[in-house]
Amino acid sequence: MKKIQMVDLQGQYEPLKAQIQQSFNEVLETATFINGPQVHSFQKELEDYLQVKHVIPCANGTDALQIAMMALGLKPGDEVITADFTFAATVEVIALLGLTPVLVDVEQDTFNIDIQAIKKAITPRTKAIVPVHLYGRPANMEAIMQIAKEHHLFVIEDNAQAIGADFTWSDGRKQKLGTIGHIGATSFFPSKNLGCYGDGGAIFTNDDELAHTLRGIVNHGMYIRYHHDVVGVNSRLDSLQACVLRVKLPHLDTYNQKRRAFAHLYSEGLKKNPHIITPEIPQGDTSHVFHQYTIRITNGKRDALAEYLSQNGVPFGVYYPIPLHQQKAYQDSRYKEEDFPVTHQLVKEVLSLPMHTELDQEQINFITKLITDFV
Ligand SMILES: *Cc1c(COP(=O)(O)O)cnc(C)c1O
């Protein structure tokens, strides 16, 4: 059996090697490192794939979120509602801009922001909602867009973990995640479902005016060289990263399909275990892209199981071990512990198993057998 890795980027690189190296060579020989043709082509190809009017490439997913919030013209003290159970980047940029993060609880079955909790958290100062499609599974965008419409709020989708996923509306229509809110933000960090070989990110919108603002902000607030119309930042996707992304984008659907197939195998192998809750898999559906395959261990033995997996050469992840509202940087007397029952439970129960495009059945059987023997 091959050594089990949490993510296998070398294995994924092997069949793409010749194409990526050739593309790198072209950039090296033409010295078009910044804003070169590769970046423009990637932008167009991603717009086509997502069926969105505007893709604005940038330097990483955290910048993408920050720039999205800058473009909406939010002012210090404005409140932004987001999930308590997510990667810190989401809340970090809210705080950095002097906005007030309002963390709310998530749903047990989907791990995503709780719709009732959003409603409860809205005040006259609320300006935006940032749903995170955690582990590659869509938040309930239909309900969120409805709330946003009623309360005149912006929606920024944190799509760092769910690129390529479809959202299915109640009338059956499908739409790519990240293109439903006013703005979507994603990351091309190497281990994401569409990863480059360094840092990278992108912002999506169907709104022409917002797109214009976003394009200015990523480039020092400039539309004409050395004329600075708004306060901006320097956030660019470089050409070498665009080369990698252009080679990988045509494979994204296959990659996500493989992740789903491995998720099915895991769930099949673990289903008889009374102390394990496997993630819901929306049937016959392309909505979950399994950035992570995350189980819940309900008998209090999560950490012991993790230790046992480690001893047997199986890597794992705990995403995320501490609720954001309890992190030193984001503690606030506004928060009441009783408002976060689900997050409190999830931080103790979740365990993410190896998930990437190069897994195989033998490895998954080995992992599920270990878990079953232990639990
Ligand atoms: C990875 C990630 C980000 C940040 O992306 P970077 O490219 O690492 O800055 C933001 N939000 C979520 C949910 C992520 O998983």
GROMACS .gro file of C-alpha atoms and ligand atoms in nm:
model
  390
    1MET     CA    1   0.000   0.000   0.000
    2LYS     CA    2   0.120   0.354  -0.080
    3LYS     CA    3   0.201   0.572   0.221
    4ILE     CA    4  -0.119   0.754   0.322
    5GLN     CA    5  -0.100   1.132   0.302
    6MET     CA    6  -0.351   1.397   0.409
    7VAL     CA    7  -0.300   1.561   0.068
    8ASP     CA    8  -0.089   1.418  -0.218
    9LEU     CA    9   0.025   1.706  -0.435
   10GLN     CA   10   0.319   1.517  -0.588
   11GLY     CA   11   0.092   1.239  -0.710
   12GLN     CA   12  -0.145   1.489  -0.868
   13TYR     CA   13   0.147   1.676  -1.033
   14GLU     CA   14   0.292   1.367  -1.206
   15PRO     CA   15   0.048   1.344  -1.503
   16LEU     CA   16   0.041   1.725  -1.545
   17LYS     CA   17   0.416   1.772  -1.525
   18ALA     CA   18   0.506   1.817  -1.893
   19GLN     CA   19   0.224   2.064  -1.953
   20ILE     CA   20   0.299   2.273  -1.644
   21GLN     CA   21   0.671   2.285  -1.713
   22GLN     CA   22   0.618   2.392  -2.072
   23SER     CA   23   0.386   2.666  -1.957
   24PHE     CA   24   0.637   2.780  -1.689
   25ASN     CA   25   0.907   2.795  -1.958
   26GLU     CA   26   0.699   3.026  -2.173
   27VAL     CA   27   0.658   3.266  -1.881
   28LEU     CA   28   1.029   3.249  -1.798
   29GLU     CA   29   1.130   3.314  -2.157
   30THR     CA   30   0.888   3.601  -2.209
   31ALA     CA   31   0.940   3.743  -1.856
   32THR     CA   32   0.566   3.816  -1.824
   33PHE     CA   33   0.560   3.751  -1.452
   34ILE     CA   34   0.293   3.999  -1.343
   35ASN     CA   35  -0.038   4.058  -1.520
   36GLY     CA   36   0.082   3.847  -1.813
   37PRO     CA   37  -0.136   3.674  -2.071
   38GLN     CA   38  -0.159   3.359  -1.857
   39VAL     CA   39  -0.346   3.552  -1.588
   40HIS     CA   40  -0.590   3.703  -1.836
   41SER     CA   41  -0.657   3.365  -1.999
   42PHE     CA   42  -0.714   3.203  -1.661
   43GLN     CA   43  -0.955   3.478  -1.564
   44LYS     CA   44  -1.162   3.418  -1.880
   45GLU     CA   45  -1.153   3.041  -1.842
   46LEU     CA   46  -1.270   3.060  -1.481
   47GLU     CA   47  -1.550   3.303  -1.575
   48ASP     CA   48  -1.664   3.048  -1.835
   49TYR     CA   49  -1.643   2.758  -1.596
   50LEU     CA   50  -1.833   2.936  -1.318
   51GLN     CA   51  -2.074   3.110  -1.554
   52VAL     CA   52  -2.006   3.435  -1.377
   53LYS     CA   53  -1.958   3.776  -1.538
   54HIS     CA   54  -1.642   3.881  -1.355
   55VAL     CA   55  -1.348   3.700  -1.201
   56ILE     CA   56  -1.086   3.923  -1.039
   57PRO     CA   57  -0.771   3.723  -0.959
   58CYS     CA   58  -0.578   3.824  -0.646
   59ALA     CA   59  -0.294   3.707  -0.422
   60ASN     CA   60  -0.473   3.472  -0.181
   61GLY     CA   61  -0.811   3.383  -0.034
   62THR     CA   62  -0.775   3.606   0.271
   63ASP     CA   63  -0.710   3.906   0.047
   64ALA     CA   64  -1.009   3.805  -0.164
   65LEU     CA   65  -1.234   3.832   0.142
   66GLN     CA   66  -1.078   4.158   0.256
   67ILE     CA   67  -1.102   4.321  -0.086
   68ALA     CA   68  -1.464   4.207  -0.118
   69MET     CA   69  -1.546   4.385   0.207
   70MET     CA   70  -1.353   4.696   0.106
   71ALA     CA   71  -1.550   4.714  -0.219
   72LEU     CA   72  -1.884   4.725  -0.036
   73GLY     CA   73  -1.795   5.052   0.132
   74LEU     CA   74  -1.860   4.925   0.484
   75LYS     CA   75  -1.774   5.163   0.768
   76PRO     CA   76  -1.617   5.103   1.110
   77GLY     CA   77  -1.881   4.975   1.348
   78ASP     CA   78  -2.086   4.808   1.074
   79GLU     CA   79  -2.172   4.452   1.174
   80VAL     CA   80  -2.088   4.148   0.965
   81ILE     CA   81  -2.243   3.815   1.056
   82THR     CA   82  -2.042   3.498   1.001
   83ALA     CA   83  -1.999   3.144   1.134
   84ASP     CA   84  -1.824   3.071   1.463
   85PHE     CA   85  -1.698   2.742   1.318
   86THR     CA   86  -1.465   2.830   1.030
   87PHE     CA   87  -1.105   2.914   0.951
   88ALA     CA   88  -0.995   3.238   1.120
   89ALA     CA   89  -0.933   3.420   0.789
   90THR     CA   90  -1.304   3.486   0.751
   91VAL     CA   91  -1.333   3.682   1.074
   92GLU     CA   92  -0.982   3.824   1.067
   93VAL     CA   93  -1.050   4.048   0.769
   94ILE     CA   94  -1.373   4.176   0.923
   95ALA     CA   95  -1.182   4.283   1.234
   96LEU     CA   96  -0.888   4.424   1.033
   97LEU     CA   97  -1.120   4.662   0.851
   98GLY     CA   98  -1.257   4.793   1.180
   99LEU     CA   99  -1.592   4.626   1.119
  100THR     CA  100  -1.762   4.434   1.397
  101PRO     CA  101  -1.763   4.056   1.354
  102VAL     CA  102  -2.082   3.893   1.479
  103LEU     CA  103  -2.013   3.522   1.520
  104VAL     CA  104  -2.310   3.288   1.522
  105ASP     CA  105  -2.361   2.915   1.572
  106VAL     CA  106  -2.373   2.654   1.296
  107GLU     CA  107  -2.596   2.359   1.209
  108GLN     CA  108  -2.507   2.014   1.334
  109ASP     CA  109  -2.571   1.821   1.011
  110THR     CA  110  -2.420   2.060   0.757
  111PHE     CA  111  -2.151   2.230   0.971
  112ASN     CA  112  -2.267   2.556   0.808
  113ILE     CA  113  -2.405   2.885   0.941
  114ASP     CA  114  -2.739   2.845   1.118
  115ILE     CA  115  -3.021   3.033   0.950
  116GLN     CA  116  -3.218   3.098   1.272
  117ALA     CA  117  -2.900   3.224   1.438
  118ILE     CA  118  -2.846   3.471   1.152
  119LYS     CA  119  -3.200   3.605   1.195
  120LYS     CA  120  -3.149   3.645   1.568
  121ALA     CA  121  -2.822   3.832   1.520
  122ILE     CA  122  -2.951   4.101   1.283
  123THR     CA  123  -2.952   4.456   1.424
  124PRO     CA  124  -2.991   4.798   1.260
  125ARG     CA  125  -2.609   4.802   1.221
  126THR     CA  126  -2.589   4.471   1.033
  127LYS     CA  127  -2.454   4.526   0.681
  128ALA     CA  128  -2.342   4.188   0.552
  129ILE     CA  129  -2.353   3.811   0.595
  130VAL     CA  130  -2.053   3.593   0.514
  131PRO     CA  131  -2.155   3.228   0.474
  132VAL     CA  132  -1.865   2.981   0.456
  133HIS     CA  133  -1.925   2.666   0.251
  134LEU     CA  134  -1.736   2.456   0.502
  135TYR     CA  135  -1.561   2.133   0.393
  136GLY     CA  136  -1.701   2.185   0.040
  137ARG     CA  137  -2.068   2.170   0.129
  138PRO     CA  138  -2.301   2.459   0.042
  139ALA     CA  139  -2.454   2.673   0.312
  140ASN     CA  140  -2.827   2.729   0.263
  141MET     CA  141  -2.787   3.010   0.009
  142GLU     CA  142  -3.156   3.025  -0.077
  143ALA     CA  143  -3.250   3.115   0.280
  144ILE     CA  144  -2.950   3.346   0.319
  145MET     CA  145  -3.029   3.542   0.000
  146GLN     CA  146  -3.389   3.575   0.116
  147ILE     CA  147  -3.284   3.717   0.453
  148ALA     CA  148  -3.037   3.950   0.280
  149LYS     CA  149  -3.308   4.080   0.051
  150GLU     CA  150  -3.551   4.145   0.336
  151HIS     CA  151  -3.292   4.330   0.542
  152HIS     CA  152  -3.095   4.496   0.259
  153LEU     CA  153  -2.772   4.317   0.345
  154PHE     CA  154  -2.475   4.220   0.131
  155VAL     CA  155  -2.374   3.857   0.102
  156ILE     CA  156  -2.010   3.759   0.055
  157GLU     CA  157  -1.958   3.387   0.002
  158ASP     CA  158  -1.640   3.240   0.145
  159ASN     CA  159  -1.595   2.975  -0.122
  160ALA     CA  160  -1.236   2.880  -0.035
  161GLN     CA  161  -1.336   2.519   0.034
  162ALA     CA  162  -1.606   2.467  -0.226
  163ILE     CA  163  -1.489   2.567  -0.572
  164GLY     CA  164  -1.676   2.375  -0.840
  165ALA     CA  165  -1.972   2.288  -0.617
  166ASP     CA  166  -2.322   2.347  -0.748
  167PHE     CA  167  -2.598   2.499  -0.542
  168THR     CA  168  -2.940   2.358  -0.626
  169TRP     CA  169  -3.229   2.604  -0.586
  170SER     CA  170  -3.568   2.472  -0.479
  171ASP     CA  171  -3.689   2.499  -0.841
  172GLY     CA  172  -3.412   2.261  -0.947
  173ARG     CA  173  -3.189   2.524  -1.109
  174LYS     CA  174  -2.818   2.477  -1.044
  175GLN     CA  175  -2.570   2.758  -0.994
  176LYS     CA  176  -2.201   2.748  -0.907
  177LEU     CA  177  -2.125   2.830  -0.544
  178GLY     CA  178  -1.946   3.161  -0.506
  179THR     CA  179  -2.157   3.325  -0.779
  180ILE     CA  180  -2.481   3.356  -0.580
  181GLY     CA  181  -2.398   3.625  -0.324
  182HIS     CA  182  -2.310   3.981  -0.425
  183ILE     CA  183  -1.945   3.875  -0.414
  184GLY     CA  184  -1.771   3.539  -0.384
  185ALA     CA  185  -1.415   3.484  -0.263
  186THR     CA  186  -1.194   3.182  -0.311
  187SER     CA  187  -0.843   3.057  -0.240
  188PHE     CA  188  -0.602   2.861  -0.459
  189PHE     CA  189  -0.384   2.755  -0.165
  190PRO     CA  190  -0.209   2.432  -0.278
  191SER     CA  191  -0.430   2.195  -0.078
  192LYS     CA  192  -0.764   2.347  -0.186
  193ASN     CA  193  -0.973   2.162  -0.445
  194LEU     CA  194  -0.824   2.387  -0.716
  195GLY     CA  195  -0.479   2.464  -0.580
  196CYS     CA  196  -0.178   2.637  -0.731
  197TYR     CA  197   0.189   2.599  -0.629
  198GLY     CA  198   0.206   2.893  -0.393
  199ASP     CA  199  -0.056   3.146  -0.288
  200GLY     CA  200  -0.344   3.258  -0.506
  201GLY     CA  201  -0.704   3.369  -0.484
  202ALA     CA  202  -0.994   3.518  -0.676
  203ILE     CA  203  -1.306   3.727  -0.632
  204PHE     CA  204  -1.628   3.669  -0.830
  205THR     CA  205  -1.923   3.894  -0.901
  206ASN     CA  206  -2.204   3.938  -1.152
  207ASP     CA  207  -2.228   4.310  -1.072
  208ASP     CA  208  -2.044   4.532  -1.325
  209GLU     CA  209  -2.006   4.824  -1.087
  210LEU     CA  210  -1.869   4.611  -0.803
  211ALA     CA  211  -1.632   4.443  -1.049
  212HIS     CA  212  -1.495   4.783  -1.149
  213THR     CA  213  -1.441   4.879  -0.784
  214LEU     CA  214  -1.277   4.542  -0.707
  215ARG     CA  215  -1.038   4.575  -1.004
  216GLY     CA  216  -0.927   4.914  -0.876
  217ILE     CA  217  -0.877   4.799  -0.517
  218VAL     CA  218  -0.654   4.501  -0.607
  219ASN     CA  219  -0.427   4.743  -0.794
  220HIS     CA  220  -0.359   5.029  -0.546
  221GLY     CA  221  -0.691   5.195  -0.629
  222MET     CA  222  -0.560   5.275  -0.980
  223TYR     CA  223  -0.749   5.269  -1.307
  224ILE     CA  224  -0.507   5.501  -1.484
  225ARG     CA  225  -0.142   5.462  -1.393
  226TYR     CA  226  -0.048   5.680  -1.091
  227HIS     CA  227  -0.404   5.810  -1.051
  228HIS     CA  228  -0.531   5.666  -0.721
  229ASP     CA  229  -0.909   5.698  -0.698
  230VAL     CA  230  -0.968   5.482  -0.391
  231VAL     CA  231  -0.750   5.333  -0.117
  232GLY     CA  232  -0.639   4.998  -0.250
  233VAL     CA  233  -0.396   4.718  -0.186
  234ASN     CA  234  -0.143   4.526  -0.390
  235SER     CA  235  -0.293   4.184  -0.446
  236ARG     CA  236  -0.208   3.998  -0.766
  237LEU     CA  237  -0.211   3.643  -0.890
  238ASP     CA  238   0.127   3.589  -1.053
  239SER     CA  239   0.167   3.436  -1.398
  240LEU     CA  240   0.338   3.117  -1.281
  241GLN     CA  241   0.043   3.040  -1.052
  242ALA     CA  242  -0.196   3.112  -1.338
  243CYS     CA  243  -0.008   2.852  -1.549
  244VAL     CA  244  -0.074   2.584  -1.287
  245LEU     CA  245  -0.438   2.684  -1.249
  246ARG     CA  246  -0.497   2.681  -1.627
  247VAL     CA  247  -0.364   2.326  -1.650
  248LYS     CA  248  -0.569   2.209  -1.351
  249LEU     CA  249  -0.902   2.386  -1.416
  250PRO     CA  250  -1.012   2.144  -1.693
  251HIS     CA  251  -0.964   1.860  -1.439
  252LEU     CA  252  -1.156   2.025  -1.155
  253ASP     CA  253  -1.482   1.840  -1.216
  254THR     CA  254  -1.298   1.508  -1.233
  255TYR     CA  255  -1.107   1.593  -0.916
  256ASN     CA  256  -1.429   1.677  -0.733
  257GLN     CA  257  -1.594   1.362  -0.869
  258LYS     CA  258  -1.307   1.153  -0.730
  259ARG     CA  259  -1.341   1.321  -0.391
  260ARG     CA  260  -1.711   1.235  -0.388
  261ALA     CA  261  -1.640   0.874  -0.484
  262PHE     CA  262  -1.386   0.843  -0.199
  263ALA     CA  263  -1.638   1.000   0.040
  264HIS     CA  264  -1.888   0.728  -0.056
  265LEU     CA  265  -1.627   0.458   0.010
  266TYR     CA  266  -1.546   0.604   0.352
  267SER     CA  267  -1.912   0.627   0.448
  268GLU     CA  268  -1.976   0.271   0.330
  269GLY     CA  269  -1.686   0.146   0.542
  270LEU     CA  270  -1.794   0.338   0.852
  271LYS     CA  271  -2.172   0.318   0.836
  272LYS     CA  272  -2.222   0.034   1.083
  273ASN     CA  273  -2.050   0.218   1.364
  274PRO     CA  274  -2.292   0.354   1.625
  275HIS     CA  275  -2.044   0.610   1.760
  276ILE     CA  276  -1.959   0.767   1.427
  277ILE     CA  277  -2.167   1.011   1.228
  278THR     CA  278  -2.054   1.027   0.866
  279PRO     CA  279  -2.119   1.343   0.665
  280GLU     CA  280  -2.445   1.364   0.476
  281ILE     CA  281  -2.389   1.309   0.106
  282PRO     CA  282  -2.649   1.483  -0.107
  283GLN     CA  283  -2.764   1.204  -0.341
  284GLY     CA  284  -2.688   1.204  -0.715
  285ASP     CA  285  -2.579   1.560  -0.679
  286THR     CA  286  -2.276   1.774  -0.749
  287SER     CA  287  -2.329   2.002  -0.454
  288HIS     CA  288  -2.070   1.861  -0.211
  289VAL     CA  289  -1.707   1.872  -0.328
  290PHE     CA  290  -1.553   1.725  -0.010
  291HIS     CA  291  -1.267   1.960   0.049
  292GLN     CA  292  -1.264   1.764   0.374
  293TYR     CA  293  -1.428   1.436   0.466
  294THR     CA  294  -1.521   1.503   0.827
  295ILE     CA  295  -1.674   1.252   1.065
  296ARG     CA  296  -1.805   1.308   1.417
  297ILE     CA  297  -1.705   1.075   1.700
  298THR     CA  298  -1.986   1.089   1.952
  299ASN     CA  299  -1.851   0.876   2.239
  300GLY     CA  300  -1.592   1.126   2.360
  301LYS     CA  301  -1.299   0.931   2.211
  302ARG     CA  302  -1.208   1.165   1.924
  303ASP     CA  303  -0.862   1.248   2.056
  304ALA     CA  304  -0.785   0.887   2.145
  305LEU     CA  305  -0.889   0.776   1.796
  306ALA     CA  306  -0.674   1.049   1.641
  307GLU     CA  307  -0.376   0.927   1.843
  308TYR     CA  308  -0.443   0.568   1.733
  309LEU     CA  309  -0.460   0.672   1.366
  310SER     CA  310  -0.130   0.855   1.402
  311GLN     CA  311   0.038   0.551   1.555
  312ASN     CA  312  -0.077   0.352   1.255
  313GLY     CA  313   0.056   0.594   0.996
  314VAL     CA  314  -0.274   0.761   0.911
  315PRO     CA  315  -0.271   1.143   0.913
  316PHE     CA  316  -0.580   1.334   1.021
  317GLY     CA  317  -0.697   1.691   1.081
  318VAL     CA  318  -0.913   1.862   1.341
  319TYR     CA  319  -1.076   2.155   1.164
  320TYR     CA  320  -1.131   2.343   1.392
  321PRO     CA  321  -1.043   2.270   1.755
  322ILE     CA  322  -1.145   2.602   1.916
  323PRO     CA  323  -1.459   2.810   1.856
  324LEU     CA  324  -1.362   3.147   1.708
  325HIS     CA  325  -1.553   3.339   1.975
  326GLN     CA  326  -1.319   3.183   2.234
  327GLN     CA  327  -0.999   3.273   2.049
  328LYS     CA  328  -0.799   3.544   2.227
  329ALA     CA  329  -0.809   3.770   1.924
  330TYR     CA  330  -1.187   3.755   1.885
  331GLN     CA  331  -1.322   3.725   2.239
  332ASP     CA  332  -1.592   3.977   2.316
  333SER     CA  333  -1.824   4.030   2.610
  334ARG     CA  334  -2.116   4.038   2.364
  335TYR     CA  335  -2.093   3.661   2.321
  336LYS     CA  336  -2.282   3.422   2.549
  337GLU     CA  337  -2.160   3.065   2.568
  338GLU     CA  338  -2.515   2.930   2.555
  339ASP     CA  339  -2.555   3.077   2.207
  340PHE     CA  340  -2.302   2.830   2.060
  341PRO     CA  341  -2.417   2.480   2.158
  342VAL     CA  342  -2.340   2.321   1.821
  343THR     CA  343  -1.995   2.474   1.780
  344HIS     CA  344  -1.905   2.359   2.133
  345GLN     CA  345  -2.005   2.007   2.041
  346LEU     CA  346  -1.837   2.002   1.699
  347VAL     CA  347  -1.495   2.120   1.821
  348LYS     CA  348  -1.487   1.809   2.042
  349GLU     CA  349  -1.628   1.562   1.786
  350VAL     CA  350  -1.493   1.642   1.440
  351LEU     CA  351  -1.214   1.449   1.272
  352SER     CA  352  -1.116   1.495   0.909
  353LEU     CA  353  -0.971   1.193   0.729
  354PRO     CA  354  -0.723   1.197   0.439
  355MET     CA  355  -0.899   1.338   0.131
  356HIS     CA  356  -0.737   1.413  -0.203
  357THR     CA  357  -0.749   1.304  -0.564
  358GLU     CA  358  -0.483   1.031  -0.537
  359LEU     CA  359  -0.639   0.809  -0.267
  360ASP     CA  360  -0.730   0.451  -0.352
  361GLN     CA  361  -0.972   0.187  -0.228
  362GLU     CA  362  -0.701  -0.010  -0.046
  363GLN     CA  363  -0.603   0.296   0.159
  364ILE     CA  364  -0.962   0.380   0.243
  365ASN     CA  365  -1.035   0.019   0.346
  366PHE     CA  366  -0.728   0.029   0.570
  367ILE     CA  367  -0.842   0.354   0.735
  368THR     CA  368  -1.205   0.251   0.786
  369LYS     CA  369  -1.096  -0.085   0.930
  370LEU     CA  370  -0.862   0.086   1.178
  371ILE     CA  371  -1.140   0.319   1.288
  372THR     CA  372  -1.394   0.038   1.321
  373ASP     CA  373  -1.151  -0.176   1.524
  374PHE     CA  374  -1.079   0.114   1.758
  375VAL     CA  375  -1.428   0.246   1.812
  376LIG     C1  376  -0.815   2.860   0.302
  376LIG     C2  377  -0.925   2.942   0.352
  376LIG     C3  378  -0.921   3.084   0.350
  376LIG     C4  379  -0.797   3.162   0.319
  376LIG     O1  380  -0.732   3.135   0.203
  376LIG     P1  381  -0.576   3.174   0.187
  376LIG     O2  382  -0.554   3.160   0.039
  376LIG     O3  383  -0.499   3.075   0.265
  376LIG     O4  384  -0.558   3.313   0.234
  376LIG     C5  385  -1.033   3.153   0.390
  376LIG     N1  386  -1.144   3.090   0.431
  376LIG     C6  387  -1.151   2.955   0.436
  376LIG     C7  388  -1.278   2.891   0.484
  376LIG     C8  389  -1.042   2.877   0.399
  376LIG     O5  390  -1.052   2.744   0.407
   0.00000   0.00000   0.00000
